[in-house]
Short mmCIF file of C-alpha atoms in Angstrom, two decimals:
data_model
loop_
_atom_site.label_atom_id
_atom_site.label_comp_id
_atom_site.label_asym_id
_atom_site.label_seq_id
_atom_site.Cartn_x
_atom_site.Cartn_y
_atom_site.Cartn_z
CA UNK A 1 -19.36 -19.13 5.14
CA UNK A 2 -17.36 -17.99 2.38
CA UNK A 3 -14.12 -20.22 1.24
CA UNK A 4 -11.02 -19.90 -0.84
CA UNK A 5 -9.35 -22.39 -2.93
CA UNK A 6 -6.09 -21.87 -4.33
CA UNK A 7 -5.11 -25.53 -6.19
CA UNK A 8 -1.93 -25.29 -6.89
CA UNK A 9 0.59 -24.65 -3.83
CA UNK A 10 3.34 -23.98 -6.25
CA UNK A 11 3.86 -23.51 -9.79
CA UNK A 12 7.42 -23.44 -11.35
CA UNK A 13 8.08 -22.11 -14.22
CA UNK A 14 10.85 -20.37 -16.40
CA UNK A 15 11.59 -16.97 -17.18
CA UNK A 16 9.93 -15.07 -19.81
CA UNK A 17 6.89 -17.47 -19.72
CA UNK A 18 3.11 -17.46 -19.11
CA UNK A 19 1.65 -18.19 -16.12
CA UNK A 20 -1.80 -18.47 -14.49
CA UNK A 21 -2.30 -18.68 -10.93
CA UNK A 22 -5.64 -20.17 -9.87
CA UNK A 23 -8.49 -19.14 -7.21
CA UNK A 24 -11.82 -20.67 -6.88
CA UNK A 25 -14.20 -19.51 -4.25
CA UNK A 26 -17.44 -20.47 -2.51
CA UNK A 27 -19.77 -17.57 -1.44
CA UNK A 28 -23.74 -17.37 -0.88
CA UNK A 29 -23.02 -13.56 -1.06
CA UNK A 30 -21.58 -11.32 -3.48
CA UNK A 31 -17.88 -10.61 -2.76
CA UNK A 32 -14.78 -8.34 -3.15
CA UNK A 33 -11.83 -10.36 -4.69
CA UNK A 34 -8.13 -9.29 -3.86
CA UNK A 35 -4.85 -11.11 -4.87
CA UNK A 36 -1.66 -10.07 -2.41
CA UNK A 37 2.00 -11.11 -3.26
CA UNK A 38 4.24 -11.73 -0.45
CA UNK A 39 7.83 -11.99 -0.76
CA UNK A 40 9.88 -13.67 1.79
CA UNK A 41 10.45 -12.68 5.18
CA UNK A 42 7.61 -9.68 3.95
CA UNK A 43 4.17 -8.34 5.00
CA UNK A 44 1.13 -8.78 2.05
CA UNK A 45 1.21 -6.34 -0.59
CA UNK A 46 -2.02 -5.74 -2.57
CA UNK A 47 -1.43 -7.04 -6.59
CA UNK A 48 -4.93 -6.69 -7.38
CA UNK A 49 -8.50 -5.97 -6.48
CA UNK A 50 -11.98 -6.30 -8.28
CA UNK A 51 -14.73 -4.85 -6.14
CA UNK A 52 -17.04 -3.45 -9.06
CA UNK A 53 -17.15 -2.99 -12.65
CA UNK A 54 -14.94 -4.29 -15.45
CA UNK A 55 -13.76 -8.08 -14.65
CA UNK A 56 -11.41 -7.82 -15.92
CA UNK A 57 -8.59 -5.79 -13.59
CA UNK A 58 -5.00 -5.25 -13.91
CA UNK A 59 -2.02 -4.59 -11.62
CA UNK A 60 0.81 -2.01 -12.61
CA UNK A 61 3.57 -5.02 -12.72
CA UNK A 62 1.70 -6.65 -15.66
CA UNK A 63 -0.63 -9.22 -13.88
CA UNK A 64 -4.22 -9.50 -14.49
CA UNK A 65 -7.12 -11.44 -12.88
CA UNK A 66 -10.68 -11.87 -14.31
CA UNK A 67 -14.11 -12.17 -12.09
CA UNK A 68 -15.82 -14.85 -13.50
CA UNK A 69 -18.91 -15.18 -11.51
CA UNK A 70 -20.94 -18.03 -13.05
CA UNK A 71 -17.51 -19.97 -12.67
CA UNK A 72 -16.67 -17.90 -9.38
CA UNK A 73 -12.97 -17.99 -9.94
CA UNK A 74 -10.73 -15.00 -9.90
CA UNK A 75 -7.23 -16.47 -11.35
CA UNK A 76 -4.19 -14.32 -11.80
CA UNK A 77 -2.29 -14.18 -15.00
CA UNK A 78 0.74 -13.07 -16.71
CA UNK A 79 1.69 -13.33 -19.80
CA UNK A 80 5.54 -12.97 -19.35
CA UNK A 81 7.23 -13.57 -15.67
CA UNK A 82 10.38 -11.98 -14.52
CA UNK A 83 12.69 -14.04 -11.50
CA UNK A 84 11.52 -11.11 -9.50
CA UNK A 85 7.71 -12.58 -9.47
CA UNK A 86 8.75 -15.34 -7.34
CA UNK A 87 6.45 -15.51 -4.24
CA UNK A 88 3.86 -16.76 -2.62
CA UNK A 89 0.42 -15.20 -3.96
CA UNK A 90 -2.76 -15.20 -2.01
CA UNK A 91 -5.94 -14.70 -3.23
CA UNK A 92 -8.52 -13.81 -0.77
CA UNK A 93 -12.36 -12.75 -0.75
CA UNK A 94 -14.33 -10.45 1.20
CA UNK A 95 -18.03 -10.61 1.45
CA UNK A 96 -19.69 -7.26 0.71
CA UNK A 97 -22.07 -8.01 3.65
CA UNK A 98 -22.44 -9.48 6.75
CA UNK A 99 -20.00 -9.76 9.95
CA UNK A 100 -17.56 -12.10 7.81
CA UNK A 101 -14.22 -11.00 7.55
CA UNK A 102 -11.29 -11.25 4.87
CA UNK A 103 -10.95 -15.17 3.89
CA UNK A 104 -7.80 -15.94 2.52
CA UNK A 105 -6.84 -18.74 0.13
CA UNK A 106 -3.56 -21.28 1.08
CA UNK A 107 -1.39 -19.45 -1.10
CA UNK A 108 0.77 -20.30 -4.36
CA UNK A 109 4.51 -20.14 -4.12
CA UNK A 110 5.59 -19.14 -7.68
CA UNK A 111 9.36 -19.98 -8.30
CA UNK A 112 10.56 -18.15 -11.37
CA UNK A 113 13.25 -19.95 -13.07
CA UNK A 114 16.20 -18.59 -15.31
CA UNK B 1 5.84 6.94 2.28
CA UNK B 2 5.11 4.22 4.64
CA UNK B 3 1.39 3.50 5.82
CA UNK B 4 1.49 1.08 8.14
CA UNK B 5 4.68 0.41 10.20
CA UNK B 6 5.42 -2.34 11.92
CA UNK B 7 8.08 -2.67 15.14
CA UNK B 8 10.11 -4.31 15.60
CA UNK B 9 10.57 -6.53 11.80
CA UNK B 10 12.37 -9.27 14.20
CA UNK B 11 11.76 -10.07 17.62
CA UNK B 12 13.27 -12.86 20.25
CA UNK B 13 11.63 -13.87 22.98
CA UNK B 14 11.88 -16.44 25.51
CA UNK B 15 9.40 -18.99 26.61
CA UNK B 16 6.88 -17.29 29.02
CA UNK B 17 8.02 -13.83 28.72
CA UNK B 18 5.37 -11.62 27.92
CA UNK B 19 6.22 -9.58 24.64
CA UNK B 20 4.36 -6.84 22.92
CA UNK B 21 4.54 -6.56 19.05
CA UNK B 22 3.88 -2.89 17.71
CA UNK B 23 1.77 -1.45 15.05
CA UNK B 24 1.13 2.27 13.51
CA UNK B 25 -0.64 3.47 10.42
CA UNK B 26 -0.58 6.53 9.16
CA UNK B 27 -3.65 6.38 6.76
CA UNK B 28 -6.21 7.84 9.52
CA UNK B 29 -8.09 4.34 8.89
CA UNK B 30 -10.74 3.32 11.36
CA UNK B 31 -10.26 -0.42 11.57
CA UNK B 32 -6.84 -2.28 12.46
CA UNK B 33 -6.54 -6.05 12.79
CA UNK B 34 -4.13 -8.78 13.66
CA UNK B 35 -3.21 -11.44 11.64
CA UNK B 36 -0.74 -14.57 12.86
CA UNK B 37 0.93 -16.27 9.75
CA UNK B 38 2.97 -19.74 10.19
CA UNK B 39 5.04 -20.66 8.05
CA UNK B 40 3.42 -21.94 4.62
CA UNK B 41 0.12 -21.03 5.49
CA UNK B 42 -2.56 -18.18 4.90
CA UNK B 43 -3.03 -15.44 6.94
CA UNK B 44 -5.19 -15.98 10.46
CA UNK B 45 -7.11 -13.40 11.91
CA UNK B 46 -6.97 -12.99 15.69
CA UNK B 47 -8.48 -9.86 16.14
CA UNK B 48 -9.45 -6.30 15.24
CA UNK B 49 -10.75 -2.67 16.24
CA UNK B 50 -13.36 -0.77 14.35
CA UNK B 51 -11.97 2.53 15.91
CA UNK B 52 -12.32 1.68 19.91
CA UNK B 53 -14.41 -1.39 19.79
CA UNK B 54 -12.59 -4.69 19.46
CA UNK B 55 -13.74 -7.98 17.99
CA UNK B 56 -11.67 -11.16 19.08
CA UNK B 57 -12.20 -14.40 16.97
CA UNK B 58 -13.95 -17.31 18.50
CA UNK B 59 -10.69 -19.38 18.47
CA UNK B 60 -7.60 -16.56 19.41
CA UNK B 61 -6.22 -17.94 22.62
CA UNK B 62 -6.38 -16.13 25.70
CA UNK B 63 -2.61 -15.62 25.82
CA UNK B 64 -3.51 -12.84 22.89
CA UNK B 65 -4.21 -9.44 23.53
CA UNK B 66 -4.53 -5.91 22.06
CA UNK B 67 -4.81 -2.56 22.87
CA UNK B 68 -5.68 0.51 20.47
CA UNK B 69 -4.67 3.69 22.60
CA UNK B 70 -5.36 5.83 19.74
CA UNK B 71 -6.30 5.69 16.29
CA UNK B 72 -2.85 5.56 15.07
CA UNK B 73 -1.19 2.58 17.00
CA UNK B 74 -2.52 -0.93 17.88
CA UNK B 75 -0.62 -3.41 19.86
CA UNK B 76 -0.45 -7.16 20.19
CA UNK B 77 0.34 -8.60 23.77
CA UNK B 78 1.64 -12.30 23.87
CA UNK B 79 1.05 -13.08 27.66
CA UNK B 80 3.38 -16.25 28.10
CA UNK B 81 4.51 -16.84 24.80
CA UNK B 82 5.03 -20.63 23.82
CA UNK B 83 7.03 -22.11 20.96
CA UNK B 84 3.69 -22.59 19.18
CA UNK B 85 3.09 -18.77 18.90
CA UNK B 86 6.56 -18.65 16.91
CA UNK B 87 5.38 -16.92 14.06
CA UNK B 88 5.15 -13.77 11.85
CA UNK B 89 2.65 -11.25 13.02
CA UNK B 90 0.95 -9.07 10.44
CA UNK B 91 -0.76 -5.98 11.07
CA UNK B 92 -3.29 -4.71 8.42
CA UNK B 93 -5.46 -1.27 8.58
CA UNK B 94 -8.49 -0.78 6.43
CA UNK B 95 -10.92 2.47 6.16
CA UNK B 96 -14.06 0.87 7.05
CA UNK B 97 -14.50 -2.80 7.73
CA UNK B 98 -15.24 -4.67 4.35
CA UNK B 99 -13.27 -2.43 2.50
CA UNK B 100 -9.53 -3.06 1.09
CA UNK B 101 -7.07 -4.72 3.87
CA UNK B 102 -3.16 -2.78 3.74
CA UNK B 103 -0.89 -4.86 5.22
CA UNK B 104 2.47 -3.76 7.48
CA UNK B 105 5.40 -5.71 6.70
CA UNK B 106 5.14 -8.16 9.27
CA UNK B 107 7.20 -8.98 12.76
CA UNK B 108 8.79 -12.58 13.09
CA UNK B 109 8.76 -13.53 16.70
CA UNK B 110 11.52 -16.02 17.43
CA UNK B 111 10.31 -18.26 21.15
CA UNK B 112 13.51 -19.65 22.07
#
């Protein structure tokens, strides 16, 4: 079974800084990696995704999250937050095979802070 | 430009009466599924169609149900709602199963 682990539940931070938001997973398969924002009172919105290729994978807001397998993490960065990045972020993984289904991490509330 | 639609974003219900939470995509994608989301917590599948078939998880209560009439619209039936099913309900399409998940923008059901 795959799992998600998302350590922090919430990371302040001030405007104009760097942030990283972090995602471990377990998996005995190979998996698809997504990141989803959610701001309040909203459905999920898809930030990110890395199914193939490049590990490195970038959203058009100016996050970024990099596959590293041997480490099997997936954390979200950005170099340079805006108040309008606060909410909660979920990473979740998909395993490319199998009847498993979308496994979502606990989710990071990010408060931006002027 | 919206792809999947959700009705209505707020809904009030009371204790025991059955509601019905609606969901419509317009991206022609074969699988929908229903998600249940408390508050300050992930995301929990209840259940989902690959085009006509549906695929309940192991621990959705009975009180949930769903019907898929068409390809387009998916519903979620709350039998005898209780204040433990207070909660928003998500409703995410995806082409084929294992591939990306697009998510509605949610209904908060209110049990009063």
């Amino acid at each position: 079974a795959q799992s998600v682990t998302q350590l922090d539940s919430q990371v302040p931070v001030f405007e104009e800084a760097p942030v990283e938001l972090r995602c471990n997973y377990s998996s005995s398969v190979s998996v698809y990696l997504f990141w989803y924002v959610q701001y309040p009172n909203q459905g999920l919105q898809l930030l990110l995704k890395y199914l193939s290729g490049s590990t490195l994978v970038e959203s058009i807001n100016g996050f970024e999250a990099e596959f590293n397998k041997s480490q099997t993490s997936f954390h979200l960065r950005k170099p340079s937050v805006h108040i309008s990045d606060t909410a909660e972020y979920f990473c979740a993984v998909n395993p490319q095979g199998g009847s498993e289904k979308l496994v979502f991490g606990k989710g990071t509330k990010l408060t931006v802070n002027p | 430009d919206a792809m999947v639609i959700q009705n209505p974003r707020y809904q009030v219900t009371q204790f025991g009466k059955p509601v019905t939470l609606s969901c419509s995509q317009t991206l022609n994608h074969n699988v929908m599924y229903w998600y249940q989301q408390k508050s300050s917590q992930a995301p929990k599948l209840l259940f989902h169609y690959y085009d006509k078939d549906f695929n309940n998880e192991a621990d959705t209560p009975d009180n949930f149900q769903s019907r898929r009439p068409n390809t387009s619209f998916c519903f979620l039936d709350i039998r005898s709602p209780g204040l433990g099913d207070a909660a928003m309900y998500l409703c995410a399409t995806s082409r084929e199963q294992k591939e990306t998940q697009y998510f509605g923008p949610g209904t908060r059901l209110l049990v009063l």
